[in-house]
Amino acid sequence: REPSRHLMLSPSLTCATVHERVDWAGVQRADARSAMQVSTMRVIMSESSRTTRTVRPGGVPVSGGRIVVERSTRLPFTPEQVWAWHVRPGAFERLTPPWERARVLERPIALENGSRVVLEVHAGPVPLRWVALHRDVTPGRGFIDEQVEGPFAHWVHEHLFTPERDGCMVTDRITCSPPLGAVGGWFGGPFVRAKLERMLRYRHAVL
């Protein structure tokens, strides 16, 4: 059976500290028609070798507000099937959590290098324009969305489809920096991190 018919927008780190890793097993799909195993959930705050590491109460490292959140799920489908599922029309709407106020204003005809998606998102009651470009597009293996205009100081979302013996490992890795650099990371980092974790849990539950 093909994956169900349900894309949201996520550089190399000099070094990184794993803040949290949670192993999940035996996660059942909401429709109970098939099972999947979520292998890892990682939340990383990057540390640049040219900056001094700061640790806030609770042990969360801070460096310019850079946050990395990653989630991987093993699916019983080929990478090509998973790719086809991601490029079907309406994928963004199917993968966007219902609590997120996001609307597609412009979408590409095809997912290819240089194509772009324009969204309207909200920071509270304030509507914001978000433009992301697709790059590193490799059919059947993955692609990257990179913000070129929007609410974050930096945002790269990697979508990776890795072949495995009996299927495919799907990985979403989001690297972002809240606005206002280190100040934004200090005050808004925990909130942003929590939202991203929740969003990825939803995305991987509906794959």
Tab-separated table of C-alpha atoms in Angstrom:
chain	number	residue	atom	x	y	z
A	1	ARG	CA	0.000	0.000	0.000
A	2	GLU	CA	1.267	3.502	-0.726
A	3	PRO	CA	1.709	6.034	2.066
A	4	SER	CA	-1.420	7.955	2.958
A	5	ARG	CA	-2.036	11.215	1.101
A	6	HIS	CA	-0.783	13.963	3.568
A	7	LEU	CA	5.153	19.367	3.454
A	8	MET	CA	6.227	22.015	5.894
A	9	LEU	CA	9.238	24.223	5.654
A	10	SER	CA	14.222	23.518	8.072
A	11	PRO	CA	24.382	24.367	7.508
A	12	SER	CA	26.767	22.518	8.935
A	13	LEU	CA	27.455	22.885	12.642
A	14	THR	CA	31.007	23.393	13.832
A	15	CYS	CA	30.152	21.262	16.826
A	16	ALA	CA	26.924	20.455	18.584
A	17	THR	CA	25.662	19.251	21.925
A	18	VAL	CA	22.740	16.850	22.073
A	19	HIS	CA	20.307	18.360	24.541
A	20	GLU	CA	17.695	15.649	24.430
A	21	ARG	CA	17.246	12.255	22.776
A	22	VAL	CA	14.082	10.239	23.119
A	23	ASP	CA	13.687	6.751	21.667
A	24	TRP	CA	10.255	5.761	20.484
A	25	ALA	CA	9.081	2.274	19.493
A	26	GLY	CA	5.834	0.666	18.482
A	27	VAL	CA	4.117	3.906	17.573
A	28	GLN	CA	0.839	3.080	15.851
A	29	ARG	CA	-0.596	5.177	13.058
A	30	ALA	CA	-3.726	7.109	13.919
A	31	ASP	CA	-5.786	5.113	11.432
A	32	ALA	CA	-4.482	1.832	12.888
A	33	ARG	CA	-3.946	0.460	9.398
A	34	SER	CA	-0.178	0.157	9.671
A	35	ALA	CA	2.592	0.532	12.236
A	36	MET	CA	5.728	2.612	12.158
A	37	GLN	CA	8.746	2.986	14.405
A	38	VAL	CA	10.142	6.371	15.256
A	39	SER	CA	13.802	5.753	15.880
A	40	THR	CA	15.096	9.057	17.197
A	41	MET	CA	14.104	12.498	18.335
A	42	ARG	CA	17.003	14.868	18.833
A	43	VAL	CA	17.093	18.472	19.952
A	44	ILE	CA	20.433	20.206	19.511
A	45	MET	CA	21.604	23.682	20.376
A	46	SER	CA	24.672	24.397	18.251
A	47	GLU	CA	27.902	25.820	19.560
A	48	SER	CA	30.249	27.744	17.311
A	49	SER	CA	33.962	27.261	17.876
A	50	ARG	CA	34.339	31.026	17.637
A	51	THR	CA	31.876	31.820	20.404
A	52	THR	CA	31.845	31.173	24.119
A	53	ARG	CA	29.439	28.514	25.245
A	54	THR	CA	26.770	29.760	27.615
A	55	VAL	CA	24.492	27.485	29.603
A	56	ARG	CA	21.226	28.747	31.014
A	57	PRO	CA	19.599	27.184	34.106
A	58	GLY	CA	18.601	23.647	33.235
A	59	GLY	CA	21.685	22.974	31.134
A	60	VAL	CA	20.506	24.290	27.756
A	61	PRO	CA	23.512	25.618	25.805
A	62	VAL	CA	23.046	28.913	23.999
A	63	SER	CA	25.037	30.170	21.016
A	64	GLY	CA	23.451	32.809	18.848
A	65	GLY	CA	20.073	31.124	19.359
A	66	ARG	CA	20.807	28.284	16.909
A	67	ILE	CA	18.442	25.342	17.398
A	68	VAL	CA	18.417	21.966	15.628
A	69	VAL	CA	15.497	19.578	15.991
A	70	GLU	CA	15.478	16.211	14.242
A	71	ARG	CA	13.003	13.353	14.029
A	72	SER	CA	13.323	10.076	12.101
A	73	THR	CA	10.682	7.481	11.314
A	74	ARG	CA	11.105	4.071	9.678
A	75	LEU	CA	8.383	3.359	7.099
A	76	PRO	CA	7.616	0.121	5.185
A	77	PHE	CA	7.765	1.907	1.818
A	78	THR	CA	10.508	2.551	-0.718
A	79	PRO	CA	12.195	5.984	-0.820
A	80	GLU	CA	10.616	6.490	-4.241
A	81	GLN	CA	7.138	5.919	-2.829
A	82	VAL	CA	7.800	8.313	0.040
A	83	TRP	CA	9.153	10.904	-2.402
A	84	ALA	CA	6.056	10.602	-4.585
A	85	TRP	CA	3.882	11.090	-1.506
A	86	HIS	CA	5.734	14.306	-0.574
A	87	VAL	CA	5.462	15.875	-4.023
A	88	ARG	CA	1.742	15.221	-4.505
A	89	PRO	CA	-0.419	18.384	-4.621
A	90	GLY	CA	-1.666	19.446	-1.186
A	91	ALA	CA	1.159	17.826	0.777
A	92	PHE	CA	1.799	21.016	2.769
A	93	GLU	CA	-1.786	21.236	3.919
A	94	ARG	CA	-1.915	17.561	4.867
A	95	LEU	CA	1.289	17.766	6.928
A	96	THR	CA	0.633	21.101	8.617
A	97	PRO	CA	-0.792	20.682	12.137
A	98	PRO	CA	-4.349	22.001	12.452
A	99	TRP	CA	-3.338	24.398	15.234
A	100	GLU	CA	-0.831	26.202	12.983
A	101	ARG	CA	-2.265	29.209	11.136
A	102	ALA	CA	-0.478	28.838	7.808
A	103	ARG	CA	-1.800	29.438	4.305
A	104	VAL	CA	-0.134	28.822	0.954
A	105	LEU	CA	-0.086	32.009	-1.150
A	106	GLU	CA	2.102	30.661	-3.937
A	107	ARG	CA	3.273	27.144	-4.679
A	108	PRO	CA	5.617	25.741	-7.349
A	109	ILE	CA	4.401	23.700	-10.277
A	110	ALA	CA	7.127	21.137	-9.515
A	111	LEU	CA	9.533	20.473	-6.657
A	112	GLU	CA	12.921	21.361	-8.153
A	113	ASN	CA	16.028	23.391	-7.374
A	114	GLY	CA	15.113	27.069	-7.225
A	115	SER	CA	11.362	26.590	-6.948
A	116	ARG	CA	9.730	28.455	-4.097
A	117	VAL	CA	6.729	28.429	-1.814
A	118	VAL	CA	5.182	31.567	-0.315
A	119	LEU	CA	3.214	31.249	2.910
A	120	GLU	CA	1.230	33.444	5.223
A	121	VAL	CA	1.968	32.526	8.845
A	122	HIS	CA	1.080	34.260	12.083
A	123	ALA	CA	2.959	35.497	15.133
A	124	GLY	CA	-0.008	35.829	17.421
A	125	PRO	CA	-2.546	37.992	15.564
A	126	VAL	CA	0.099	39.421	13.196
A	127	PRO	CA	0.239	37.878	9.690
A	128	LEU	CA	3.750	37.367	8.288
A	129	ARG	CA	5.021	36.508	4.823
A	130	TRP	CA	7.317	33.478	4.631
A	131	VAL	CA	9.226	32.632	1.430
A	132	ALA	CA	11.262	29.436	1.155
A	133	LEU	CA	13.372	28.151	-1.747
A	134	HIS	CA	13.920	24.479	-2.561
A	135	ARG	CA	17.514	23.315	-3.053
A	136	ASP	CA	19.570	20.115	-3.057
A	137	VAL	CA	16.607	18.365	-4.653
A	138	THR	CA	17.380	14.701	-5.320
A	139	PRO	CA	14.313	12.738	-6.451
A	140	GLY	CA	13.795	9.709	-4.261
A	141	ARG	CA	16.334	10.863	-1.664
A	142	GLY	CA	15.283	14.252	-0.360
A	143	PHE	CA	15.303	18.029	-0.611
A	144	ILE	CA	15.852	21.156	1.471
A	145	ASP	CA	13.636	24.169	2.135
A	146	GLU	CA	15.542	27.350	3.045
A	147	GLN	CA	13.905	30.555	4.225
A	148	VAL	CA	14.818	33.621	2.162
A	149	GLU	CA	12.182	35.856	3.738
A	150	GLY	CA	10.315	35.306	6.951
A	151	PRO	CA	10.123	35.456	10.732
A	152	PHE	CA	13.346	33.569	11.545
A	153	ALA	CA	16.897	34.880	11.430
A	154	HIS	CA	17.780	31.527	9.858
A	155	TRP	CA	15.709	28.479	8.828
A	156	VAL	CA	16.702	25.330	6.920
A	157	HIS	CA	14.484	22.245	6.793
A	158	GLU	CA	16.068	19.051	5.450
A	159	HIS	CA	13.791	16.250	4.233
A	160	LEU	CA	15.804	13.009	3.914
A	161	PHE	CA	14.632	9.619	2.604
A	162	THR	CA	17.239	6.928	3.327
A	163	PRO	CA	16.870	3.415	1.872
A	164	GLU	CA	16.761	0.594	4.408
A	165	ARG	CA	16.451	-3.171	4.118
A	166	ASP	CA	12.685	-3.315	4.410
A	167	GLY	CA	11.699	0.238	3.675
A	168	CYS	CA	12.845	3.787	4.198
A	169	MET	CA	14.014	6.018	7.045
A	170	VAL	CA	12.360	9.429	6.816
A	171	THR	CA	14.216	12.216	8.609
A	172	ASP	CA	13.146	15.801	9.169
A	173	ARG	CA	15.943	18.051	10.419
A	174	ILE	CA	15.193	21.716	11.139
A	175	THR	CA	18.015	24.171	11.835
A	176	CYS	CA	16.845	27.619	12.815
A	177	SER	CA	17.656	30.784	14.734
A	178	PRO	CA	14.938	32.949	16.270
A	179	PRO	CA	14.991	36.675	15.504
A	180	LEU	CA	17.348	38.966	17.452
A	181	GLY	CA	20.266	36.522	17.563
A	182	ALA	CA	21.450	35.392	21.003
A	183	VAL	CA	18.833	37.524	22.748
A	184	GLY	CA	16.059	35.888	20.765
A	185	GLY	CA	17.541	32.464	21.431
A	186	TRP	CA	17.778	33.110	25.164
A	187	PHE	CA	14.203	34.291	25.579
A	188	GLY	CA	12.415	32.532	22.736
A	189	GLY	CA	14.479	29.380	22.247
A	190	PRO	CA	12.518	27.072	24.589
A	191	PHE	CA	9.211	28.196	23.067
A	192	VAL	CA	10.434	27.690	19.488
A	193	ARG	CA	11.965	24.319	20.353
A	194	ALA	CA	8.730	23.092	21.922
A	195	LYS	CA	6.701	24.177	18.882
A	196	LEU	CA	9.087	22.408	16.496
A	197	GLU	CA	9.044	19.190	18.520
A	198	ARG	CA	5.258	19.200	18.521
A	199	MET	CA	5.105	19.938	14.799
A	200	LEU	CA	7.458	17.070	13.918
A	201	ARG	CA	5.555	14.651	16.123
A	202	TYR	CA	2.405	15.504	14.181
A	203	ARG	CA	4.101	15.241	10.775
A	204	HIS	CA	5.525	11.817	11.523
A	205	ALA	CA	2.247	10.571	12.956
A	206	VAL	CA	0.447	11.227	9.651
A	207	LEU	CA	3.112	9.855	7.292
